[in-house]
C-alpha cells in the first residue's frame, strides 16, 4: 500500500472554520466530511490534539494537511472510479494520537460522510406527537448504517443553534461531533461509527442566542450511569429474549374487574438492604431470588414498584424521574430488569410500575429549559411550576411532549412487558388551581379550573395503551371526585382501568385510629365507602404515602396497648381484604412494622422473630390465598350484586356484617367487631340455611389472638333476622374480623 500526500485542499471557508473552532458550527455537514470540488473531492475532519490524520482509500494511504495546528485536517483526493462522491465505506480515517508511551492509531469511518438518518415519516410523527416508538427512534441506537457498525444519536431540540454529542470518546469536546439539524421536526441527528453499547454520553447545546447550556442527559436514554453520576449510556441494541409468551397471551384475555388483584407495593432500593455491605440495595437478580418467592408465598398476585425510572435524587423515591425510558442503574442493567419481569411472569406474578407524567425535577442536566427555552415545561410558572414539590410541569398542550410521555408509557408496557402503570398525581394534572391560591393559576380557555390539555393527554394515553397493549392496567392515583376516571374514553371518561380509592383509605384509617370506646360516633366512616363503591373501579390502597412524613406505621396508627394494636391491625386487614375493591399493601405493613418507613433502611424484618408479628404476616398470607381462591371476594368487585349489607347500622356495638357473592360460587359472610369486648349469642340473619364454616378468624391463636371463636363453624337456626328466614348465633371475638363460607 503506497502513501502519498493529499493535494492542497480548496480554500476553506474562513467563517465556517472559525465557527467550528469556536464551537458555533450549526451545519457541520456543509463543511466537514467529503465535498466535491470539480472532479476532485475535499475531505475535512476536525481532530484537535491529533498528530496526523491519514485517509486509506483503495490501495493508497493519503496524508491530510493540518491548518495552523488547529486540529482541522484537510486534503483533496480523487474518488474511486472517478465518482463525484464518496460513500462512508469508500475510505477510512487513521487518526494518530500522541501519547507518553508512543503514538496510537484510531481507525474509523468519517462521521460526516453519512447521509440522512431518520426517515420523513419518523420526523412527521415526531412533530405530530404520534410516534409511539420514540425509544427506537430518538436517543442512542446502536445500528449498522451503509455497512458500518456504530451508534445513531437523535434528540429533539428545535430552538438550539448547535447540538453536539459529547462523551469519553471525544474528550467531552462539543466541537468534535456537532449534529445535523432536521429542522422540519426540530430534531438533531448524528451517526458515530465504531461506537457501541456502554459508552457514556450527553448533549452539548448552544441556545438560540449562542449561549452554552449545561450538558444535558438524553431525554430518551435507555440506560444511564449509576447516580449520583448523570450521564446517559448507550444501551445494547440486542433485544431481550423473553420466555413469557404464555403469560402475555393469557393477560390479553383477562377481565380486570373480575380478577383477583392483591398488590404488594415495594420500594426496590429498600425492600432488603445488605447491611454488611455498606447497606447496599439488592440488584434485579437478587430481588428475583428473594422477592419473587416471598411475594408468591404470601399469596400476592402483583408486585408494584415505586418508580424505577432513573432519578437523580434517591430521597425522591423515584417520584422525580429524569430518564423516562431507562430503568435505574441502581439495580443493574435494563436487561437485568427485563429478566426480573420475565421471572415474575413465569412464576405467575404481575408487575406494575408507578409512572410520573405530572412533573419533573429542575436539575440542570435534565429536561429543564432543555434547548434554552421552556421546551418540555410551560414558560409561565403559574402553569409550569409545582409549588409543593419544586418541580416543573409538562406542557401537555405541546404535541411533542404528549408524544414523549405516551412513548415512555409504551416503552415500559411493550418493551419491558410491564403489566400496568400506576399514574402518579393525576389530581395535580386535572386542575389548573391544584394547590394554588387565587391569582397563582391561569384559567382554561373557558375560564374554568380544569386542565383541558391534561385531560386530552390522559385520554390519548389510555386509548393508545388499550389499543396496543391488551390486558395492561392503567391505574390512576386520583384523590378528587372527578367523574368518570375509569369510564371508557368513548363515554367521555378518562379511560383508566382502576382508580385508587383515597376516600375509603382516609375514612377507614380515621376510624381505626379512634379509641374503640369512641368508634360508635364514627361508624359512618366504615360504611360510607359503599355509597360510592361502584361509581368507579377501585383499588383499596394502604400505600407508602400512609407510613411516612410523621404519619407512623400502619400498626402505629392503632390505639391501645400492644395486644390491642396488633388485634386492631388484624381486624382492619380482614375488613380491607373482604371489602369490594382490589387490594394494595405497602411492604412492612404485612407483618406490623413498628416504625414508619425509612427509604435508607430495610423494613423491620427482625420483628418476625416475635410470634405476634409472624401472626400478622400469616394472616395476610391466609387472607391473600383465600381471596384468590374465592370468586365471591373478587369476581363481582365492580358490580353492586356482589355485596350486601346484613348489619351496617350497629354503631353502638361497632359491629359490621356483610355478604360477598358471586354467581355459581359459595357466598362469604364477614363479621367485624371493632371493640375489645367479646360478644356472645350475636344473631345474624343469613340467606341460606345449613352449616357456615369459619374459615378465617383474625383472633385465632395462630395469628396472635385470644383464640375466641366458633369452633370452626356454625349451623343456622330457624329464627328470622335481618330479612332472612334463618340466622346464625355467633361468638364475636374482640377486635376481630371473622369470615364464614357457606358449605355446599
XYZ file of C-alpha atoms in Angstrom:
744
model
C 0.000 0.000 0.000
C 1.560 3.296 -1.020
C 1.450 6.541 0.936
C 1.140 9.953 -0.685
C 0.341 13.461 0.452
C -3.033 14.830 -0.482
C -3.229 17.671 -2.895
C -3.687 21.054 -1.210
C -7.378 21.416 -0.442
C -9.591 24.014 -1.918
C -9.738 27.137 0.223
C -11.788 26.506 3.325
C -14.473 28.956 4.223
C -12.874 31.037 6.987
C -16.259 31.771 8.541
C -17.105 28.066 8.788
C -13.639 27.207 10.088
C -13.832 29.868 12.753
C -17.320 28.701 13.744
C -16.025 25.144 14.027
C -13.055 26.115 16.162
C -15.240 28.277 18.411
C -17.943 25.590 18.775
C -20.545 27.584 16.854
C -20.856 25.458 13.715
C -24.547 24.688 13.318
C -24.300 22.869 9.966
C -21.237 20.625 10.197
C -22.122 18.536 7.139
C -21.780 21.637 4.943
C -18.122 21.913 5.943
C -16.753 18.644 7.316
C -16.592 15.309 5.540
C -16.218 14.787 1.765
C -17.154 17.617 -0.632
C -16.841 17.627 -4.408
C -14.583 20.343 -5.828
C -14.783 19.953 -9.545
C -13.518 16.482 -10.426
C -11.802 16.105 -7.062
C -13.152 15.627 -3.561
C -12.033 17.567 -0.497
C -12.110 15.745 2.845
C -12.098 17.774 6.052
C -12.025 16.314 9.560
C -11.620 18.010 12.900
C -9.408 16.073 15.305
C -7.928 18.509 17.860
C -4.855 17.086 19.555
C -4.114 14.568 16.775
C -0.561 14.332 15.459
C -1.694 13.325 11.988
C -4.661 12.024 10.005
C -4.338 9.615 7.101
C -7.022 8.556 4.641
C -6.982 4.937 3.496
C -8.813 4.640 0.204
C -8.447 1.833 -2.285
C -4.806 0.827 -2.262
C -3.496 4.194 -1.125
C -2.890 5.957 2.163
C -3.200 9.718 1.836
C -1.966 12.134 4.490
C -4.210 15.124 5.173
C -2.796 18.547 5.880
C -3.417 20.372 9.169
C -4.241 24.047 9.087
C -2.261 26.123 11.601
C -2.129 23.263 14.126
C -5.758 23.940 14.976
C -6.943 20.335 14.609
C -8.572 20.862 11.219
C -7.144 18.372 8.736
C -7.970 18.573 5.029
C -6.890 17.290 1.646
C -8.130 16.744 -1.882
C -8.443 13.232 -3.242
C -9.854 11.545 -6.299
C -12.841 9.297 -5.723
C -12.574 5.656 -6.781
C -13.777 5.058 -10.346
C -13.892 8.847 -10.789
C -17.223 9.089 -8.969
C -18.100 12.590 -7.826
C -18.850 11.494 -4.248
C -17.521 9.185 -1.558
C -19.640 6.809 0.499
C -18.754 6.123 4.153
C -17.262 2.763 3.259
C -15.045 4.140 0.481
C -12.392 5.415 2.878
C -11.154 5.128 6.450
C -9.541 7.745 8.668
C -6.418 6.699 10.592
C -6.062 9.259 13.387
C -2.677 9.334 15.098
C -2.869 10.311 18.762
C 0.390 11.149 20.542
C 0.962 9.679 23.990
C 3.611 9.371 26.669
C 4.245 5.764 25.638
C 4.165 6.407 21.917
C 1.561 7.130 19.289
C -1.716 5.217 18.987
C -3.807 4.989 15.842
C -7.598 5.185 15.847
C -9.195 3.837 12.671
C -12.721 4.918 11.876
C -15.065 5.888 9.102
C -15.752 9.595 8.682
C -18.739 10.729 10.764
C -19.565 13.376 8.182
C -19.635 11.017 5.210
C -23.001 9.557 6.236
C -26.279 10.774 4.784
C -29.654 11.490 6.351
C -30.640 9.024 9.053
C -34.236 9.498 10.189
C -36.979 8.959 7.620
C -39.534 11.559 6.698
C -42.324 9.532 8.299
C -40.395 9.424 11.602
C -39.967 13.187 11.535
C -43.619 13.749 10.644
C -44.842 11.550 13.501
C -42.457 13.176 15.999
C -43.767 16.633 15.092
C -47.354 15.447 15.438
C -46.692 13.743 18.768
C -47.827 10.383 17.374
C -44.527 8.494 17.211
C -45.153 5.602 19.580
C -41.645 4.121 19.235
C -39.504 7.078 20.303
C -37.261 4.733 22.260
C -36.267 3.149 18.948
C -36.113 6.426 17.003
C -34.604 9.150 19.182
C -31.850 8.599 21.722
C -28.759 6.451 21.176
C -29.377 3.398 18.987
C -26.541 1.012 18.044
C -27.052 0.018 14.404
C -25.381 -0.600 11.063
C -25.505 2.224 8.506
C -24.101 1.719 4.995
C -22.454 -1.460 6.183
C -20.738 0.284 9.108
C -21.480 -0.509 12.754
C -21.890 2.383 15.166
C -24.465 4.372 17.133
C -27.067 6.770 15.810
C -27.896 9.686 18.108
C -31.018 11.797 17.719
C -32.516 14.423 20.030
C -35.377 16.930 19.890
C -34.091 20.470 20.465
C -35.887 22.767 17.994
C -34.609 26.070 19.355
C -30.924 25.192 19.702
C -28.347 26.838 17.450
C -25.967 23.886 17.711
C -26.188 20.426 19.315
C -23.240 18.047 19.777
C -22.781 14.570 21.182
C -20.060 14.520 23.835
C -18.552 11.704 25.838
C -15.368 9.930 26.814
C -14.925 9.027 23.139
C -14.293 12.682 22.202
C -12.936 14.061 25.480
C -16.308 15.774 26.089
C -15.391 18.329 23.424
C -18.542 19.708 21.817
C -16.621 20.847 18.733
C -15.802 17.275 17.750
C -19.248 15.842 16.978
C -21.777 18.564 16.124
C -25.037 17.091 14.821
C -27.149 17.616 11.716
C -30.402 19.560 12.059
C -33.620 18.077 10.661
C -35.425 21.371 11.086
C -38.886 20.196 9.981
C -39.183 18.300 13.283
C -36.679 20.199 15.410
C -34.535 17.058 15.639
C -30.743 16.759 15.528
C -29.077 13.527 14.405
C -25.606 12.013 14.023
C -24.198 8.558 13.380
C -20.843 7.888 15.066
C -19.162 4.845 13.535
C -17.496 2.166 15.649
C -19.134 3.488 18.820
C -21.086 0.851 20.709
C -23.032 -0.036 23.824
C -21.697 1.046 27.188
C -20.395 4.453 26.112
C -21.243 7.415 28.341
C -22.599 10.500 26.605
C -24.529 13.734 26.934
C -25.577 16.540 24.606
C -23.906 19.936 24.469
C -26.210 22.678 23.203
C -25.938 26.317 22.249
C -29.194 28.159 22.775
C -30.753 30.433 20.209
C -28.564 33.303 21.441
C -25.368 31.274 21.138
C -25.015 30.731 24.889
C -23.595 27.402 26.035
C -26.040 25.419 28.183
C -25.144 22.900 30.914
C -24.507 19.453 29.450
C -27.816 17.614 29.061
C -28.603 13.963 29.615
C -30.536 12.312 26.815
C -34.324 12.550 27.410
C -34.761 9.259 25.532
C -31.755 7.475 27.059
C -32.456 3.782 27.570
C -29.604 3.361 30.075
C -27.809 5.667 32.485
C -24.836 5.962 34.774
C -25.176 4.993 38.406
C -26.356 8.079 40.350
C -25.153 10.490 41.546
C -23.372 10.492 38.155
C -25.722 11.846 35.497
C -24.515 10.731 32.058
C -26.608 8.722 29.661
C -25.258 5.380 28.463
C -25.605 3.751 25.052
C -27.800 0.693 25.629
C -27.278 -2.534 23.651
C -29.385 -2.934 20.532
C -29.970 -6.636 21.098
C -33.489 -7.437 22.226
C -34.071 -9.339 25.439
C -35.063 -12.956 24.816
C -38.399 -13.269 26.582
C -39.833 -16.569 27.770
C -43.219 -15.277 28.978
C -45.277 -15.730 25.807
C -47.896 -17.796 27.628
C -48.314 -15.110 30.304
C -48.638 -12.296 27.742
C -51.177 -14.247 25.704
C -53.284 -15.031 28.773
C -53.030 -11.436 30.011
C -54.644 -10.145 26.837
C -57.791 -12.120 27.668
C -58.124 -11.006 31.305
C -61.113 -9.108 32.603
C -59.514 -6.830 35.208
C -62.681 -6.039 37.169
C -63.419 -9.672 37.911
C -59.909 -10.981 38.530
C -58.258 -11.250 41.951
C -55.710 -8.484 42.413
C -53.690 -8.206 45.610
C -50.730 -5.894 45.143
C -47.566 -5.827 47.239
C -46.131 -2.315 46.929
C -42.345 -2.259 47.085
C -39.565 0.297 47.125
C -36.929 -1.749 45.324
C -33.988 0.062 46.914
C -35.040 -0.597 50.494
C -37.028 -3.847 50.471
C -33.946 -5.703 51.685
C -30.670 -3.853 52.171
C -27.399 -5.691 52.709
C -26.205 -4.034 55.903
C -22.933 -5.974 55.911
C -22.026 -4.493 52.514
C -22.343 -0.789 53.234
C -26.138 -1.027 53.386
C -26.387 -1.565 49.639
C -29.637 -2.400 47.878
C -30.263 -5.657 46.032
C -29.961 -5.785 42.258
C -32.639 -7.224 39.977
C -31.145 -10.713 40.017
C -31.032 -10.742 43.820
C -34.554 -9.348 44.043
C -35.646 -12.144 41.740
C -34.102 -14.675 44.108
C -35.605 -13.171 47.266
C -38.641 -11.015 46.489
C -40.414 -13.251 43.980
C -40.550 -16.331 46.271
C -41.631 -14.147 49.190
C -44.485 -12.499 47.260
C -45.638 -15.870 45.968
C -45.555 -17.497 49.402
C -47.519 -14.535 50.754
C -50.159 -15.005 48.060
C -49.872 -11.614 46.353
C -50.874 -11.519 42.699
C -48.862 -8.441 41.686
C -45.787 -6.505 42.659
C -45.971 -2.740 42.346
C -42.724 -0.778 42.422
C -42.269 2.832 43.313
C -40.796 4.416 40.161
C -37.753 2.576 38.825
C -37.203 5.120 36.046
C -33.817 6.737 36.580
C -33.923 9.597 39.057
C -31.028 11.697 40.352
C -32.153 12.000 43.994
C -32.748 8.794 45.956
C -34.780 10.682 48.532
C -37.485 11.325 45.923
C -38.165 7.533 45.953
C -38.319 7.792 42.156
C -41.121 10.354 42.004
C -38.816 12.938 40.435
C -37.580 10.966 37.399
C -35.437 12.395 34.633
C -34.954 9.377 32.382
C -38.440 8.237 31.481
C -37.156 5.417 29.262
C -34.358 3.982 31.431
C -34.540 1.630 34.426
C -32.372 2.972 37.235
C -28.758 1.846 37.176
C -29.046 1.362 40.950
C -30.332 -2.149 40.246
C -28.062 -3.233 37.348
C -28.780 -3.103 33.622
C -32.010 -2.712 31.623
C -31.578 -6.326 30.516
C -31.433 -7.399 34.170
C -34.698 -5.553 34.797
C -36.301 -7.309 31.831
C -35.015 -10.595 33.240
C -36.687 -9.838 36.571
C -40.039 -9.166 34.879
C -39.650 -12.357 32.863
C -39.046 -14.336 36.056
C -42.114 -12.766 37.680
C -44.313 -13.748 34.758
C -43.030 -17.286 34.671
C -43.742 -17.529 38.400
C -47.282 -16.172 37.962
C -46.715 -12.651 39.318
C -47.794 -9.468 37.578
C -45.599 -6.351 37.675
C -46.925 -2.793 37.986
C -44.770 0.333 37.937
C -45.510 3.756 39.341
C -45.085 6.249 36.487
C -44.856 10.028 36.789
C -46.097 12.160 33.874
C -47.242 15.066 36.045
C -43.925 16.788 36.685
C -40.129 16.537 36.523
C -37.203 17.927 38.529
C -35.413 21.114 37.534
C -31.890 19.640 37.603
C -29.639 21.469 35.152
C -28.664 18.271 33.344
C -32.287 17.298 32.749
C -35.301 18.499 30.791
C -35.500 21.975 32.314
C -35.001 24.621 29.587
C -33.572 21.788 27.528
C -32.650 23.838 24.452
C -32.566 27.168 26.266
C -36.344 27.546 26.133
C -39.284 26.139 28.081
C -39.441 23.083 25.834
C -40.966 20.313 27.936
C -42.447 22.661 30.536
C -44.627 25.778 30.471
C -42.787 29.107 30.403
C -45.227 30.727 32.831
C -44.648 29.429 36.393
C -48.393 29.702 37.046
C -48.732 26.763 34.662
C -45.270 25.263 34.691
C -44.052 25.121 38.301
C -45.248 22.841 41.107
C -45.007 24.802 44.332
C -45.447 21.716 46.524
C -42.603 19.740 45.006
C -40.365 22.422 43.439
C -40.689 20.658 40.115
C -41.689 21.608 36.583
C -44.979 20.675 34.935
C -45.080 19.119 31.488
C -46.719 21.176 28.767
C -49.493 18.748 27.828
C -50.659 21.071 25.062
C -47.493 20.508 23.040
C -47.593 17.640 20.537
C -44.021 16.534 21.044
C -44.363 16.487 24.846
C -47.520 14.369 24.732
C -45.788 12.056 22.294
C -42.732 11.819 24.546
C -44.823 10.788 27.558
C -47.047 8.316 25.720
C -43.987 6.704 24.134
C -42.460 6.416 27.599
C -45.528 4.597 28.920
C -45.467 2.239 25.942
C -41.740 1.609 26.411
C -42.460 0.016 29.787
C -45.586 -1.824 28.683
C -44.347 -3.091 25.327
C -40.591 -3.413 25.582
C -40.400 -4.411 29.263
C -43.699 -6.370 29.331
C -44.924 -4.423 32.371
C -48.491 -5.394 33.281
C -49.668 -1.992 34.385
C -48.767 1.586 35.226
C -49.993 3.396 38.301
C -50.110 7.004 37.127
C -48.957 9.292 39.908
C -50.516 12.603 40.956
C -53.373 12.607 38.437
C -55.313 15.153 40.507
C -52.461 17.652 40.136
C -52.753 17.241 36.365
C -56.508 17.666 36.134
C -56.828 21.002 37.911
C -55.037 24.212 36.993
C -55.534 25.537 40.512
C -54.172 22.421 42.222
C -52.534 23.580 45.487
C -52.614 27.202 44.267
C -54.180 30.307 45.698
C -56.239 32.823 43.776
C -54.042 34.682 41.307
C -51.475 31.882 41.192
C -53.062 29.997 38.295
C -54.348 30.642 34.781
C -57.911 29.577 33.880
C -58.581 27.487 30.790
C -60.000 28.983 27.602
C -63.493 28.784 29.100
C -62.477 30.435 32.356
C -62.582 27.183 34.335
C -60.098 25.369 36.550
C -59.986 22.145 34.546
C -56.752 21.462 32.693
C -58.219 20.594 29.316
C -54.850 19.773 27.776
C -54.063 17.287 30.557
C -57.496 15.696 30.175
C -56.910 15.266 26.443
C -53.469 13.802 27.120
C -54.787 11.240 29.614
C -57.495 10.149 27.195
C -54.988 9.813 24.353
C -52.618 7.907 26.634
C -55.236 5.406 27.752
C -56.561 4.920 24.234
C -53.038 4.190 22.999
C -52.454 1.669 25.797
C -55.821 -0.012 25.240
C -55.234 -0.432 21.515
C -51.586 -1.520 21.690
C -51.336 -3.422 24.987
C -54.361 -5.688 25.558
C -54.794 -6.556 29.208
C -52.408 -3.900 30.512
C -53.702 -1.971 33.528
C -53.759 1.813 33.842
C -54.352 2.871 37.448
C -54.944 6.463 38.493
C -53.838 7.957 41.775
C -56.649 10.489 41.758
C -57.867 11.932 45.040
C -60.837 14.074 43.968
C -64.361 13.445 42.734
C -63.503 13.946 39.059
C -66.242 11.983 37.254
C -65.532 9.033 35.002
C -61.881 8.370 35.792
C -62.405 4.687 34.951
C -65.131 5.183 32.353
C -64.186 4.458 28.726
C -62.963 7.383 26.651
C -65.833 6.889 24.195
C -68.189 7.507 27.109
C -66.383 10.752 27.971
C -64.308 9.087 30.674
C -60.555 9.249 31.174
C -60.176 5.584 30.271
C -58.277 4.226 33.302
C -58.695 0.606 34.391
C -58.772 1.441 38.114
C -58.595 4.373 40.478
C -57.077 4.401 43.954
C -59.904 4.808 46.477
C -58.361 7.567 48.566
C -61.674 8.369 50.247
C -62.072 4.821 51.562
C -58.487 4.850 52.789
C -58.806 8.168 54.642
C -62.195 7.320 56.153
C -61.276 3.865 57.410
C -57.887 4.888 58.767
C -59.525 7.792 60.595
C -61.989 5.325 62.110
C -59.423 2.756 63.176
C -57.261 5.408 64.839
C -60.052 6.224 67.293
C -60.139 4.502 70.666
C -62.773 1.764 70.381
C -64.896 3.454 73.051
C -65.429 6.366 70.631
C -65.888 4.374 67.433
C -69.671 4.293 67.816
C -69.627 8.003 66.964
C -67.678 7.416 63.735
C -69.385 4.282 62.439
C -70.208 6.029 59.158
C -66.512 6.142 58.286
C -66.572 2.378 57.817
C -69.828 2.220 55.862
C -69.718 5.343 53.703
C -67.403 3.757 51.142
C -70.231 1.538 49.943
C -72.283 4.585 48.970
C -69.946 5.244 46.032
C -68.199 1.855 45.735
C -69.445 1.322 42.176
C -69.013 4.859 40.845
C -65.522 3.850 39.671
C -63.410 0.708 39.525
C -61.381 0.921 42.709
C -58.155 -0.236 44.296
C -58.071 -0.002 48.112
C -54.608 1.446 48.820
C -52.592 1.288 52.008
C -49.528 2.695 50.299
C -46.144 4.153 51.169
C -47.778 7.593 51.487
C -49.581 6.467 54.648
C -46.428 5.382 56.511
C -44.051 8.339 56.021
C -43.635 12.007 56.912
C -44.578 11.601 60.563
C -47.689 9.515 59.903
C -46.132 6.496 61.590
C -46.548 2.893 60.542
C -49.875 1.209 59.904
C -49.534 -0.578 63.258
C -48.588 2.716 64.878
C -51.955 4.198 63.940
C -53.767 1.625 66.060
C -54.893 2.622 69.574
C -54.454 0.715 72.803
C -51.741 -1.437 74.308
C -49.530 -3.731 72.253
C -52.094 -6.538 72.174
C -54.882 -4.196 71.122
C -52.724 -2.530 68.474
C -51.992 -5.856 66.830
C -55.608 -7.017 67.162
C -56.844 -3.757 65.641
C -54.403 -4.181 62.760
C -55.523 -7.737 62.101
C -59.198 -6.740 62.216
C -58.573 -3.839 59.846
C -56.721 -6.018 57.345
C -59.550 -8.560 57.448
C -62.050 -5.793 56.717
C -59.891 -4.473 53.860
C -59.432 -7.852 52.202
C -63.167 -8.568 52.205
C -64.371 -5.116 51.143
C -65.156 -4.584 47.442
C -62.103 -3.303 45.567
C -58.695 -4.624 44.621
C -56.033 -4.569 47.360
C -52.686 -2.805 47.756
C -50.409 -3.017 50.805
C -47.008 -1.407 51.257
C -44.073 -3.513 52.366
C -43.618 -3.870 56.121
C -47.318 -3.466 56.819
C -47.850 -7.171 56.169
C -46.112 -8.041 59.443
C -46.904 -4.982 61.536
C -43.783 -2.845 61.239
C -43.379 -0.635 64.310
C -41.653 2.411 62.853
C -42.578 4.399 59.794
C -40.863 3.627 56.510
C -37.283 4.830 56.012
C -36.058 4.603 52.415
C -32.461 4.217 53.628
C -33.230 1.101 55.674
C -34.979 -2.227 55.248
C -38.366 -2.930 56.811
C -38.013 -4.282 60.354
C -37.668 -7.900 59.303
C -36.284 -8.803 62.734
C -39.820 -8.398 64.096
C -40.637 -11.760 62.541
C -38.730 -13.313 65.431
C -41.745 -12.232 67.509
C -44.656 -14.697 67.106
C -47.162 -11.830 67.317
C -45.734 -10.200 64.172
C -45.398 -13.572 62.485
C -49.085 -13.954 63.240
C -49.944 -10.747 61.357
C -47.834 -11.940 58.435
C -49.578 -15.319 58.450
C -52.976 -13.625 58.485
C -52.090 -11.554 55.398
C -50.841 -14.696 53.693
C -54.038 -16.596 54.519
C -56.236 -13.655 53.501
C -54.457 -13.471 50.150
C -54.781 -17.156 49.397
C -58.424 -17.220 50.477
C -59.192 -14.050 48.491
C -57.702 -15.504 45.301
C -59.477 -18.829 45.754
C -62.939 -17.384 46.469
C -64.791 -15.925 43.458
C -67.207 -14.205 45.851
C -64.406 -11.919 47.022
C -63.286 -10.655 43.606
C -65.487 -11.646 40.660
C -68.176 -9.035 41.322
C -65.928 -6.278 42.665
C -67.353 -3.768 40.201
C -70.998 -4.866 40.435
C -73.476 -3.995 43.202
C -74.805 -7.550 43.076
C -71.570 -8.753 44.669
C -72.147 -7.070 48.037
C -74.969 -6.931 50.557
C -75.119 -5.348 53.980
C -76.587 -7.557 56.680
C -75.696 -5.276 59.580
C -74.419 -1.835 58.753
C -76.099 0.169 61.473
C -74.952 -1.385 64.752
C -72.886 1.630 65.775
C -73.442 1.026 69.498
C -71.597 -2.288 69.322
C -69.275 -1.227 66.452
C -70.238 -4.393 64.581
C -70.402 -4.769 60.787
C -71.706 -7.777 58.885
C -71.944 -8.182 55.133
C -72.052 -10.754 52.366
C -69.806 -11.103 49.335
C -71.380 -13.047 46.497
C -70.727 -14.308 43.002
C -72.844 -16.422 40.653
C -72.220 -20.144 40.938
C -69.855 -19.776 43.913
C -70.370 -20.074 47.679
C -71.278 -16.871 49.478
C -68.896 -15.427 52.051
C -70.088 -13.804 55.277
C -67.867 -11.273 57.024
C -68.427 -10.058 60.590
C -66.283 -7.356 62.183
C -66.252 -6.496 65.870
C -64.325 -3.274 66.273
C -64.322 -3.188 70.073
C -62.204 -5.169 72.564
C -65.412 -6.614 74.053
C -66.197 -10.254 73.101
C -69.843 -10.625 72.101
C -71.663 -13.899 72.585
C -75.004 -15.014 71.184
C -74.849 -12.359 68.468
C -77.629 -13.159 65.991
C -77.076 -12.524 62.279
C -79.569 -13.406 59.549
C -78.209 -15.239 56.521
C -79.771 -16.064 53.124
C -79.011 -19.813 53.133
C -79.772 -22.490 55.693
C -77.129 -25.007 56.676
C -73.591 -25.001 58.015
C -71.372 -21.936 57.645
C -67.677 -22.744 58.022
C -65.482 -20.335 59.970
C -62.582 -20.111 57.513
C -60.572 -17.154 58.863
C -60.708 -15.617 62.328
C -58.268 -12.747 62.886
C -58.381 -13.523 66.626
C -57.115 -17.077 66.142
C -54.102 -18.098 68.222
C -52.032 -18.745 65.081
C -52.378 -15.035 64.287
C -51.515 -13.916 67.805
C -55.102 -13.553 69.027
C -57.010 -14.753 72.080
C -58.455 -17.741 70.190
C -62.096 -16.904 70.836
C -64.354 -18.133 68.038
C -66.978 -20.507 66.809
C -65.247 -23.891 66.877
C -64.749 -23.912 63.140
C -68.327 -23.369 62.065
C -71.959 -22.675 62.939
C -75.254 -24.078 61.651
C -78.296 -21.920 61.095
C -81.324 -21.892 63.362
C -84.893 -21.246 62.323
C -85.028 -17.754 63.712
C -85.753 -14.914 61.278
C -83.361 -11.988 61.385
C -82.343 -9.103 59.115
C -84.907 -10.058 56.493
C -83.895 -13.724 56.290
C -85.781 -16.809 57.445
C -82.795 -18.260 59.298
C -79.880 -16.935 61.271
C -76.545 -17.742 62.852
C -75.860 -17.230 66.537
C -72.220 -16.250 66.733
C -69.471 -15.507 69.174
C -67.651 -12.377 68.038
C -64.045 -12.224 69.280
C -62.647 -8.896 70.479
C -61.213 -6.559 67.812
C -61.692 -9.099 65.087
C -62.817 -9.887 61.586
C -64.303 -13.356 61.184
C -65.008 -14.858 57.768
C -67.556 -17.604 57.153
C -68.236 -19.542 53.979
C -71.451 -21.403 53.228
C -70.729 -25.086 52.903
C -72.263 -26.655 49.781
